[in-house]
Amino acid sequence: MASSQIQKVAVLGSSGSIGVNTLDVLARHPDRYEVFALAARSSVDTLYEQCQQFRPRYAVLTDDESAAVLAKRIAADTELHTEVLAGSTALEEVSSHSDVDIVMAAIVGSAGMASAMAAARAGKRLLLANKEALVTAGSLLMGAVEQSGAVLLPVDSEHNAIFQCLPVDDRARPQLAGVSGLILTASGGPFRGKTREFLAQVTPAQACAHPNWDMGRKISVDSASLMNKGLELAEACWLFDVPEHQVEVVVHPQSIVHSLVRYEDGSVLAQLGEPDMRTPIACCLAWPERVDGGVKALDLIDAARLDFEPPDMEAFPCLRVARECIASGGSAMAVCNAANEVAVAAFLDGQIGFVDIPSVIQESLAGLPLIEPESLAEVEEVDRQARAFARQYVNNQLQPGAAVRAGAVQR
């Protein structure tokens, strides 16, 4: 990318933490980037303020009623000329628009899968922060990237760290000659070192209180259960074309070493930095160049020490379940992901306890047939069936009020 050429950026999920951090980086470089489109689900106030600051051509809200409210507010603002679009298909329209150069895919969950796929098929520079596009449809997404000539860059701090430690070609595709394995680091979340007895009593507020990262509630719960690392393990296998047994997970509570690459000659390369998502975002936006992301430089003296330990698979079985699903292949991870989303939502709503989350996932995997999806429609059908099964299990099999009695509800 020539630094003199202004790149048009679509930020999908602009109201979330990744989206907000992306806009912060973009605002630092008005000579390089222009916000072409902003998209969210229903955050009218946030999107209106972002439109006032960045003046995009399009603003998308997938919730129709919210989009109508935003359209009225923008129409009443004579200084704004942003066109408001509604519905999930509008996400695909802006992500594949001929004027768009870069797509930040930061919509959480399966809701962001189709728009990420549309950007890949359109040959965009795809900054992937949506895990589910790879976790549930990795073969399809990677195939679309290869066929279209898109450039896929990982935004997750762990995968971005691995990307930075690997040689890549002119389309950012990793070159694995001499690589013997990958190491994903995990902070351990807010419950590192806790027992299952302790975990049976935790509240949603406790699960969302991550010690190092400022993230959304769903991702925070995934971090607390270590399912987030299971999803990242699946991502790593697709992004870097390695089997799951070549990807190690270690707990690193300081979140300074973001991930590592082992080489056959005994070298281990690591990427270090402050736990600030603007670093991987800036890396992906400017690759192969480097730009200021607004992140303070890492002070090694201040960091003082770096600790590493194995994950506790007994207290946190979600990581083990995810690894087994990756090894199984097919639709196993799609079922795992969908059931996890249902379980996390139920936990946040006080319907189930924290330790019930892996049970919902395992029961869904046991109760549904696994297939080899050949289209996004088949992936979406697997997702639909898994969600329905998981909801039925939550409603009919788990004792109503158990989470309340355990003190797990905090509205």
CSV table of C-alpha atoms in Angstrom, one decimal:
chain,number,residue,atom,x,y,z
A,1,MET,CA,0.0,0.0,0.0
A,2,ALA,CA,1.4,3.3,-1.0
A,3,SER,CA,1.4,5.7,2.0
A,4,SER,CA,0.3,8.6,-0.3
A,5,GLN,CA,-2.9,6.8,-1.4
A,6,ILE,CA,-5.9,7.3,0.9
A,7,GLN,CA,-7.6,4.0,1.7
A,8,LYS,CA,-11.3,3.8,2.2
A,9,VAL,CA,-12.2,1.7,5.2
A,10,ALA,CA,-15.5,0.0,6.3
A,11,VAL,CA,-15.6,-0.6,10.0
A,12,LEU,CA,-18.1,-3.4,10.8
A,13,GLY,CA,-18.9,-3.4,14.5
A,14,SER,CA,-17.9,0.2,15.0
A,15,SER,CA,-19.7,0.5,18.4
A,16,GLY,CA,-17.7,-2.4,20.0
A,17,SER,CA,-14.3,-2.2,21.6
A,18,ILE,CA,-12.4,-3.3,18.4
A,19,GLY,CA,-14.4,-0.9,16.3
A,20,VAL,CA,-13.8,2.0,18.7
A,21,ASN,CA,-10.1,1.3,18.8
A,22,THR,CA,-10.0,1.0,15.0
A,23,LEU,CA,-11.5,4.5,14.7
A,24,ASP,CA,-9.0,5.8,17.2
A,25,VAL,CA,-6.2,4.6,15.0
A,26,LEU,CA,-7.8,5.8,11.8
A,27,ALA,CA,-8.3,9.3,13.3
A,28,ARG,CA,-4.6,9.6,13.8
A,29,HIS,CA,-3.9,9.2,10.1
A,30,PRO,CA,-6.4,11.3,8.1
A,31,ASP,CA,-3.8,11.5,5.3
A,32,ARG,CA,-3.9,7.7,4.9
A,33,TYR,CA,-7.4,6.6,5.7
A,34,GLU,CA,-11.0,7.6,5.1
A,35,VAL,CA,-14.0,6.0,6.8
A,36,PHE,CA,-16.3,4.8,4.1
A,37,ALA,CA,-18.9,2.9,6.2
A,38,LEU,CA,-19.7,2.3,9.8
A,39,ALA,CA,-21.9,-0.6,10.9
A,40,ALA,CA,-23.4,-1.9,14.2
A,41,ARG,CA,-26.5,-3.7,15.4
A,42,SER,CA,-28.6,-1.1,17.2
A,43,SER,CA,-26.3,1.5,18.8
A,44,VAL,CA,-28.1,4.6,17.5
A,45,ASP,CA,-26.4,7.2,19.8
A,46,THR,CA,-22.9,5.8,19.3
A,47,LEU,CA,-23.2,5.5,15.5
A,48,TYR,CA,-24.7,9.0,15.2
A,49,GLU,CA,-21.7,10.5,17.1
A,50,GLN,CA,-19.3,8.5,15.0
A,51,CYS,CA,-21.0,9.7,11.8
A,52,GLN,CA,-20.6,13.3,13.1
A,53,GLN,CA,-16.9,12.8,13.6
A,54,PHE,CA,-16.0,10.6,10.6
A,55,ARG,CA,-18.6,11.6,7.9
A,56,PRO,CA,-18.9,8.2,6.3
A,57,ARG,CA,-20.8,7.6,3.1
A,58,TYR,CA,-22.8,4.8,4.7
A,59,ALA,CA,-24.0,3.9,8.2
A,60,VAL,CA,-25.5,0.5,8.7
A,61,LEU,CA,-27.7,-0.7,11.6
A,62,THR,CA,-28.9,-4.3,11.2
A,63,ASP,CA,-31.8,-3.7,13.5
A,64,ASP,CA,-34.5,-2.1,11.3
A,65,GLU,CA,-36.1,0.1,14.0
A,66,SER,CA,-32.8,1.4,15.1
A,67,ALA,CA,-31.8,2.2,11.5
A,68,ALA,CA,-35.1,4.2,11.1
A,69,VAL,CA,-34.3,6.3,14.2
A,70,LEU,CA,-30.7,6.9,13.0
A,71,ALA,CA,-32.0,7.9,9.6
A,72,LYS,CA,-34.3,10.5,11.1
A,73,ARG,CA,-31.5,12.0,13.2
A,74,ILE,CA,-29.1,12.2,10.3
A,75,ALA,CA,-31.8,13.7,8.0
A,76,ALA,CA,-32.3,16.4,10.6
A,77,ASP,CA,-28.6,17.2,10.6
A,78,THR,CA,-28.0,19.4,7.6
A,79,GLU,CA,-24.2,19.0,7.9
A,80,LEU,CA,-24.4,15.2,7.6
A,81,HIS,CA,-24.8,13.5,4.2
A,82,THR,CA,-24.4,9.9,5.4
A,83,GLU,CA,-26.9,7.4,3.9
A,84,VAL,CA,-28.4,5.0,6.4
A,85,LEU,CA,-28.8,1.3,5.4
A,86,ALA,CA,-30.7,-1.3,7.3
A,87,GLY,CA,-30.5,-5.1,7.7
A,88,SER,CA,-27.8,-7.8,7.6
A,89,THR,CA,-27.6,-7.8,3.8
A,90,ALA,CA,-26.5,-4.1,4.0
A,91,LEU,CA,-23.4,-5.4,5.9
A,92,GLU,CA,-22.5,-7.5,2.8
A,93,GLU,CA,-23.2,-4.6,0.5
A,94,VAL,CA,-20.7,-2.2,2.2
A,95,SER,CA,-18.1,-4.9,2.8
A,96,SER,CA,-18.0,-5.8,-0.9
A,97,HIS,CA,-18.5,-2.2,-2.2
A,98,SER,CA,-16.2,-1.4,-5.1
A,99,ASP,CA,-14.9,1.7,-3.4
A,100,VAL,CA,-13.9,-0.1,-0.2
A,101,ASP,CA,-10.2,-1.0,0.2
A,102,ILE,CA,-10.1,-2.3,3.7
A,103,VAL,CA,-12.8,-4.0,5.8
A,104,MET,CA,-12.5,-4.3,9.6
A,105,ALA,CA,-14.7,-7.4,10.4
A,106,ALA,CA,-15.3,-6.8,14.1
A,107,ILE,CA,-18.9,-7.9,14.5
A,108,VAL,CA,-19.0,-10.4,17.4
A,109,GLY,CA,-20.5,-13.8,16.8
A,110,SER,CA,-22.0,-15.6,13.8
A,111,ALA,CA,-23.8,-12.3,12.9
A,112,GLY,CA,-20.5,-11.1,11.3
A,113,MET,CA,-19.8,-14.2,9.3
A,114,ALA,CA,-21.6,-13.4,6.0
A,115,SER,CA,-20.1,-9.9,5.7
A,116,ALA,CA,-16.6,-11.2,6.4
A,117,MET,CA,-17.1,-13.8,3.6
A,118,ALA,CA,-18.4,-11.1,1.3
A,119,ALA,CA,-15.3,-9.0,1.8
A,120,ALA,CA,-13.1,-12.1,1.2
A,121,ARG,CA,-15.0,-12.9,-2.0
A,122,ALA,CA,-14.6,-9.3,-3.2
A,123,GLY,CA,-10.9,-9.4,-2.8
A,124,LYS,CA,-10.6,-6.8,-0.1
A,125,ARG,CA,-7.9,-6.3,2.6
A,126,LEU,CA,-9.8,-8.1,5.3
A,127,LEU,CA,-8.9,-7.3,8.9
A,128,LEU,CA,-10.4,-10.2,10.7
A,129,ALA,CA,-11.5,-9.7,14.3
A,130,ASN,CA,-14.6,-11.9,14.0
A,131,LYS,CA,-13.5,-15.3,15.2
A,132,GLU,CA,-16.6,-17.2,14.0
A,133,ALA,CA,-15.9,-16.7,10.3
A,134,LEU,CA,-12.9,-18.9,10.6
A,135,VAL,CA,-14.1,-21.1,13.5
A,136,THR,CA,-17.3,-22.2,11.8
A,137,ALA,CA,-16.5,-21.8,8.1
A,138,GLY,CA,-12.7,-21.8,7.9
A,139,SER,CA,-12.4,-23.9,4.8
A,140,LEU,CA,-14.9,-21.7,2.9
A,141,LEU,CA,-13.3,-18.4,4.1
A,142,MET,CA,-9.8,-19.4,3.3
A,143,GLY,CA,-10.9,-20.8,-0.1
A,144,ALA,CA,-12.6,-17.4,-0.9
A,145,VAL,CA,-9.5,-15.5,0.1
A,146,GLU,CA,-7.3,-17.7,-2.1
A,147,GLN,CA,-9.6,-17.5,-5.1
A,148,SER,CA,-10.2,-13.8,-5.0
A,149,GLY,CA,-6.7,-12.6,-4.2
A,150,ALA,CA,-7.9,-11.0,-0.9
A,151,VAL,CA,-5.3,-10.1,1.8
A,152,LEU,CA,-6.4,-11.6,5.1
A,153,LEU,CA,-4.8,-10.1,8.2
A,154,PRO,CA,-5.5,-11.4,11.7
A,155,VAL,CA,-6.5,-8.7,14.3
A,156,ASP,CA,-6.7,-11.0,17.4
A,157,SER,CA,-3.6,-10.1,19.4
A,158,GLU,CA,-2.4,-13.7,19.6
A,159,HIS,CA,-2.7,-14.4,15.8
A,160,ASN,CA,-1.3,-11.0,14.9
A,161,ALA,CA,1.7,-11.8,17.1
A,162,ILE,CA,2.2,-15.1,15.3
A,163,PHE,CA,1.8,-13.3,12.0
A,164,GLN,CA,4.5,-10.8,13.0
A,165,CYS,CA,6.9,-13.7,13.9
A,166,LEU,CA,6.5,-15.5,10.6
A,167,PRO,CA,7.9,-14.6,7.1
A,168,VAL,CA,5.0,-13.9,4.7
A,169,ASP,CA,4.6,-13.4,1.0
A,170,ASP,CA,3.3,-10.3,-0.8
A,171,ARG,CA,-0.3,-11.3,0.0
A,172,ALA,CA,0.5,-11.7,3.7
A,173,ARG,CA,0.3,-15.5,3.5
A,174,PRO,CA,2.5,-17.2,6.1
A,175,GLN,CA,5.5,-19.2,5.0
A,176,LEU,CA,6.1,-22.1,7.4
A,177,ALA,CA,9.5,-23.4,6.2
A,178,GLY,CA,11.5,-24.3,9.4
A,179,VAL,CA,8.5,-23.8,11.7
A,180,SER,CA,8.0,-26.6,14.3
A,181,GLY,CA,5.1,-25.2,16.2
A,182,LEU,CA,3.0,-22.2,17.4
A,183,ILE,CA,2.4,-21.1,21.0
A,184,LEU,CA,-0.8,-19.2,21.9
A,185,THR,CA,-0.7,-17.3,25.2
A,186,ALA,CA,-3.7,-16.9,27.4
A,187,SER,CA,-4.1,-14.5,30.3
A,188,GLY,CA,-6.0,-17.0,32.3
A,189,GLY,CA,-8.8,-14.5,32.7
A,190,PRO,CA,-10.2,-13.3,36.1
A,191,PHE,CA,-10.4,-16.9,37.5
A,192,ARG,CA,-6.9,-18.2,37.0
A,193,GLY,CA,-6.0,-20.6,39.7
A,194,LYS,CA,-9.6,-21.0,40.9
A,195,THR,CA,-11.3,-24.3,41.6
A,196,ARG,CA,-14.5,-25.6,40.0
A,197,GLU,CA,-16.1,-25.2,43.5
A,198,PHE,CA,-15.3,-21.5,43.4
A,199,LEU,CA,-16.4,-21.2,39.7
A,200,ALA,CA,-19.8,-22.6,40.6
A,201,GLN,CA,-20.5,-19.4,42.6
A,202,VAL,CA,-19.2,-16.7,40.3
A,203,THR,CA,-21.3,-13.9,38.9
A,204,PRO,CA,-21.5,-12.4,35.4
A,205,ALA,CA,-19.9,-9.2,36.8
A,206,GLN,CA,-17.0,-11.2,38.1
A,207,ALA,CA,-16.6,-13.1,34.8
A,208,CYS,CA,-16.6,-9.8,32.8
A,209,ALA,CA,-13.9,-8.2,35.0
A,210,HIS,CA,-10.9,-9.1,32.9
A,211,PRO,CA,-7.6,-8.2,34.6
A,212,ASN,CA,-5.8,-7.0,31.5
A,213,TRP,CA,-8.1,-6.3,28.5
A,214,ASP,CA,-11.1,-4.1,28.0
A,215,MET,CA,-13.5,-6.3,26.0
A,216,GLY,CA,-17.2,-6.9,25.4
A,217,ARG,CA,-19.2,-9.0,27.8
A,218,LYS,CA,-19.4,-12.1,25.6
A,219,ILE,CA,-15.7,-12.2,24.8
A,220,SER,CA,-14.9,-11.5,28.5
A,221,VAL,CA,-16.9,-14.6,29.6
A,222,ASP,CA,-15.2,-16.7,26.9
A,223,SER,CA,-11.8,-15.5,28.3
A,224,ALA,CA,-12.9,-16.5,31.8
A,225,SER,CA,-13.9,-20.0,30.6
A,226,LEU,CA,-10.9,-20.4,28.3
A,227,MET,CA,-13.3,-21.0,25.4
A,228,ASN,CA,-11.9,-17.9,23.8
A,229,LYS,CA,-8.5,-19.7,23.6
A,230,GLY,CA,-10.3,-22.7,22.1
A,231,LEU,CA,-11.8,-20.5,19.4
A,232,GLU,CA,-8.4,-18.9,18.8
A,233,LEU,CA,-6.8,-22.4,18.5
A,234,ALA,CA,-9.2,-23.2,15.7
A,235,GLU,CA,-8.4,-19.8,14.1
A,236,ALA,CA,-4.7,-20.5,14.3
A,237,CYS,CA,-5.1,-23.8,12.5
A,238,TRP,CA,-6.9,-22.2,9.6
A,239,LEU,CA,-4.8,-19.0,9.4
A,240,PHE,CA,-1.4,-20.7,9.5
A,241,ASP,CA,-2.4,-24.1,8.0
A,242,VAL,CA,-1.2,-26.3,10.9
A,243,PRO,CA,-2.9,-29.2,12.8
A,244,GLU,CA,-4.1,-28.6,16.3
A,245,HIS,CA,-1.4,-30.7,17.9
A,246,GLN,CA,1.2,-28.3,16.6
A,247,VAL,CA,-0.4,-25.4,18.5
A,248,GLU,CA,0.4,-25.2,22.2
A,249,VAL,CA,-1.5,-23.0,24.7
A,250,VAL,CA,0.2,-21.5,27.7
A,251,VAL,CA,-1.2,-19.2,30.4
A,252,HIS,CA,0.8,-15.9,30.7
A,253,PRO,CA,-1.0,-13.7,33.2
A,254,GLN,CA,0.9,-10.4,32.3
A,255,SER,CA,-0.4,-10.4,28.7
A,256,ILE,CA,2.9,-9.0,27.5
A,257,VAL,CA,4.0,-11.8,25.3
A,258,HIS,CA,1.1,-12.1,22.9
A,259,SER,CA,2.2,-15.4,21.2
A,260,LEU,CA,5.3,-17.2,20.0
A,261,VAL,CA,6.6,-19.3,17.1
A,262,ARG,CA,9.0,-22.3,17.5
A,263,TYR,CA,11.5,-23.0,14.8
A,264,GLU,CA,13.3,-26.2,14.0
A,265,ASP,CA,16.7,-24.7,14.8
A,266,GLY,CA,15.7,-24.2,18.4
A,267,SER,CA,14.8,-20.5,18.1
A,268,VAL,CA,11.5,-19.2,19.6
A,269,LEU,CA,10.4,-15.8,18.3
A,270,ALA,CA,7.9,-13.8,20.3
A,271,GLN,CA,6.0,-10.6,19.9
A,272,LEU,CA,5.7,-8.4,23.0
A,273,GLY,CA,3.8,-5.3,23.7
A,274,GLU,CA,1.3,-3.5,26.0
A,275,PRO,CA,-2.1,-5.2,26.2
A,276,ASP,CA,-3.7,-2.7,23.8
A,277,MET,CA,-5.6,-3.8,20.7
A,278,ARG,CA,-4.6,-0.7,18.8
A,279,THR,CA,-1.2,-2.4,18.2
A,280,PRO,CA,-2.5,-5.3,16.1
A,281,ILE,CA,-5.1,-3.0,14.5
A,282,ALA,CA,-2.4,-0.5,13.4
A,283,CYS,CA,-0.3,-3.5,12.2
A,284,CYS,CA,-3.1,-4.8,10.0
A,285,LEU,CA,-4.1,-1.4,8.6
A,286,ALA,CA,-0.7,-0.4,7.5
A,287,TRP,CA,1.0,-3.7,6.6
A,288,PRO,CA,3.7,-4.0,5.4
A,289,GLU,CA,4.4,-0.6,6.8
A,290,ARG,CA,4.2,0.6,10.4
A,291,VAL,CA,2.2,3.5,11.7
A,292,ASP,CA,1.6,5.1,15.1
A,293,GLY,CA,-1.3,3.3,16.9
A,294,GLY,CA,-1.3,5.6,20.0
A,295,VAL,CA,0.1,2.8,22.1
A,296,LYS,CA,2.8,3.5,24.7
A,297,ALA,CA,6.1,1.7,24.3
A,298,LEU,CA,6.6,-1.4,26.4
A,299,ASP,CA,8.8,-0.7,29.4
A,300,LEU,CA,10.7,-3.9,30.1
A,301,ILE,CA,11.9,-2.7,33.5
A,302,ASP,CA,8.4,-1.8,34.5
A,303,ALA,CA,7.1,-5.2,33.3
A,304,ALA,CA,9.7,-6.8,35.5
A,305,ARG,CA,8.7,-10.4,35.1
A,306,LEU,CA,7.0,-12.8,32.7
A,307,ASP,CA,5.3,-15.9,34.1
A,308,PHE,CA,4.0,-18.9,32.2
A,309,GLU,CA,2.1,-22.0,33.3
A,310,PRO,CA,-0.1,-24.7,31.7
A,311,PRO,CA,-3.9,-24.2,31.5
A,312,ASP,CA,-6.0,-26.0,34.1
A,313,MET,CA,-8.1,-28.3,31.8
A,314,GLU,CA,-10.0,-29.7,34.8
A,315,ALA,CA,-11.3,-26.4,36.1
A,316,PHE,CA,-11.7,-25.0,32.5
A,317,PRO,CA,-12.9,-27.9,30.3
A,318,CYS,CA,-14.0,-25.6,27.4
A,319,LEU,CA,-10.5,-25.5,26.0
A,320,ARG,CA,-10.2,-29.3,26.0
A,321,VAL,CA,-13.7,-29.6,24.3
A,322,ALA,CA,-12.7,-27.1,21.6
A,323,ARG,CA,-9.4,-28.9,20.9
A,324,GLU,CA,-11.3,-32.2,20.5
A,325,CYS,CA,-13.8,-30.5,18.1
A,326,ILE,CA,-10.9,-29.2,16.0
A,327,ALA,CA,-9.4,-32.6,15.8
A,328,SER,CA,-12.8,-34.1,14.8
A,329,GLY,CA,-13.2,-31.6,12.0
A,330,GLY,CA,-16.4,-31.1,10.0
A,331,SER,CA,-19.1,-29.1,11.7
A,332,ALA,CA,-17.9,-29.9,15.2
A,333,MET,CA,-16.5,-26.4,15.8
A,334,ALA,CA,-19.6,-24.7,14.3
A,335,VAL,CA,-21.8,-26.6,16.8
A,336,CYS,CA,-19.4,-25.9,19.6
A,337,ASN,CA,-19.4,-22.1,18.8
A,338,ALA,CA,-23.2,-21.8,18.5
A,339,ALA,CA,-23.8,-23.8,21.7
A,340,ASN,CA,-21.2,-21.6,23.5
A,341,GLU,CA,-22.9,-18.4,22.4
A,342,VAL,CA,-26.3,-19.7,23.7
A,343,ALA,CA,-24.7,-20.8,27.0
A,344,VAL,CA,-22.8,-17.5,27.5
A,345,ALA,CA,-26.0,-15.5,26.9
A,346,ALA,CA,-27.9,-17.7,29.4
A,347,PHE,CA,-25.2,-17.2,32.0
A,348,LEU,CA,-25.2,-13.5,31.5
A,349,ASP,CA,-29.0,-13.5,31.9
A,350,GLY,CA,-28.8,-15.5,35.1
A,351,GLN,CA,-30.4,-18.6,33.7
A,352,ILE,CA,-27.4,-20.9,34.3
A,353,GLY,CA,-24.2,-21.0,36.3
A,354,PHE,CA,-20.7,-20.4,34.9
A,355,VAL,CA,-19.8,-24.1,35.2
A,356,ASP,CA,-22.9,-25.1,33.2
A,357,ILE,CA,-21.4,-23.5,30.0
A,358,PRO,CA,-19.3,-26.5,29.1
A,359,SER,CA,-22.2,-28.8,29.8
A,360,VAL,CA,-24.4,-27.0,27.3
A,361,ILE,CA,-21.6,-27.3,24.7
A,362,GLN,CA,-21.0,-31.0,25.3
A,363,GLU,CA,-24.6,-32.0,25.3
A,364,SER,CA,-25.1,-30.1,22.0
A,365,LEU,CA,-22.2,-31.9,20.4
A,366,ALA,CA,-23.5,-35.3,21.6
A,367,GLY,CA,-27.0,-34.6,20.5
A,368,LEU,CA,-26.4,-33.3,16.9
A,369,PRO,CA,-25.1,-35.1,13.8
A,370,LEU,CA,-21.8,-33.7,12.4
A,371,ILE,CA,-21.4,-33.0,8.7
A,372,GLU,CA,-18.9,-31.5,6.2
A,373,PRO,CA,-20.4,-28.1,5.3
A,374,GLU,CA,-19.9,-27.3,1.6
A,375,SER,CA,-21.6,-23.8,1.6
A,376,LEU,CA,-22.2,-20.9,4.0
A,377,ALA,CA,-25.9,-21.9,3.9
A,378,GLU,CA,-25.0,-25.3,5.4
A,379,VAL,CA,-22.9,-23.7,8.0
A,380,GLU,CA,-25.7,-21.4,8.9
A,381,GLU,CA,-28.1,-24.3,9.2
A,382,VAL,CA,-25.7,-26.2,11.5
A,383,ASP,CA,-25.5,-23.0,13.6
A,384,ARG,CA,-29.4,-22.7,13.7
A,385,GLN,CA,-29.8,-26.3,14.8
A,386,ALA,CA,-27.1,-26.1,17.4
A,387,ARG,CA,-28.6,-22.9,18.9
A,388,ALA,CA,-32.1,-24.5,19.0
A,389,PHE,CA,-30.7,-27.6,20.7
A,390,ALA,CA,-28.7,-25.6,23.2
A,391,ARG,CA,-31.6,-23.4,24.1
A,392,GLN,CA,-33.8,-26.4,24.6
A,393,TYR,CA,-31.2,-28.0,26.9
A,394,VAL,CA,-30.9,-24.8,28.9
A,395,ASN,CA,-34.7,-24.4,29.2
A,396,ASN,CA,-35.6,-28.1,29.8
A,397,GLN,CA,-32.6,-29.9,31.4
A,398,LEU,CA,-30.8,-27.3,33.6
A,399,GLN,CA,-32.7,-26.6,36.8
A,400,PRO,CA,-34.5,-23.2,36.6
A,401,GLY,CA,-33.2,-20.9,39.3
A,402,ALA,CA,-30.0,-22.8,39.9
A,403,ALA,CA,-27.9,-19.8,38.9
A,404,VAL,CA,-30.0,-17.6,41.2
A,405,ARG,CA,-29.4,-19.9,44.2
A,406,ALA,CA,-25.7,-19.9,43.4
A,407,GLY,CA,-25.6,-16.2,43.6
A,408,ALA,CA,-24.8,-16.0,39.9
A,409,VAL,CA,-27.3,-13.4,38.9
A,410,GLN,CA,-26.3,-9.7,38.8
A,411,ARG,CA,-28.5,-7.7,36.5
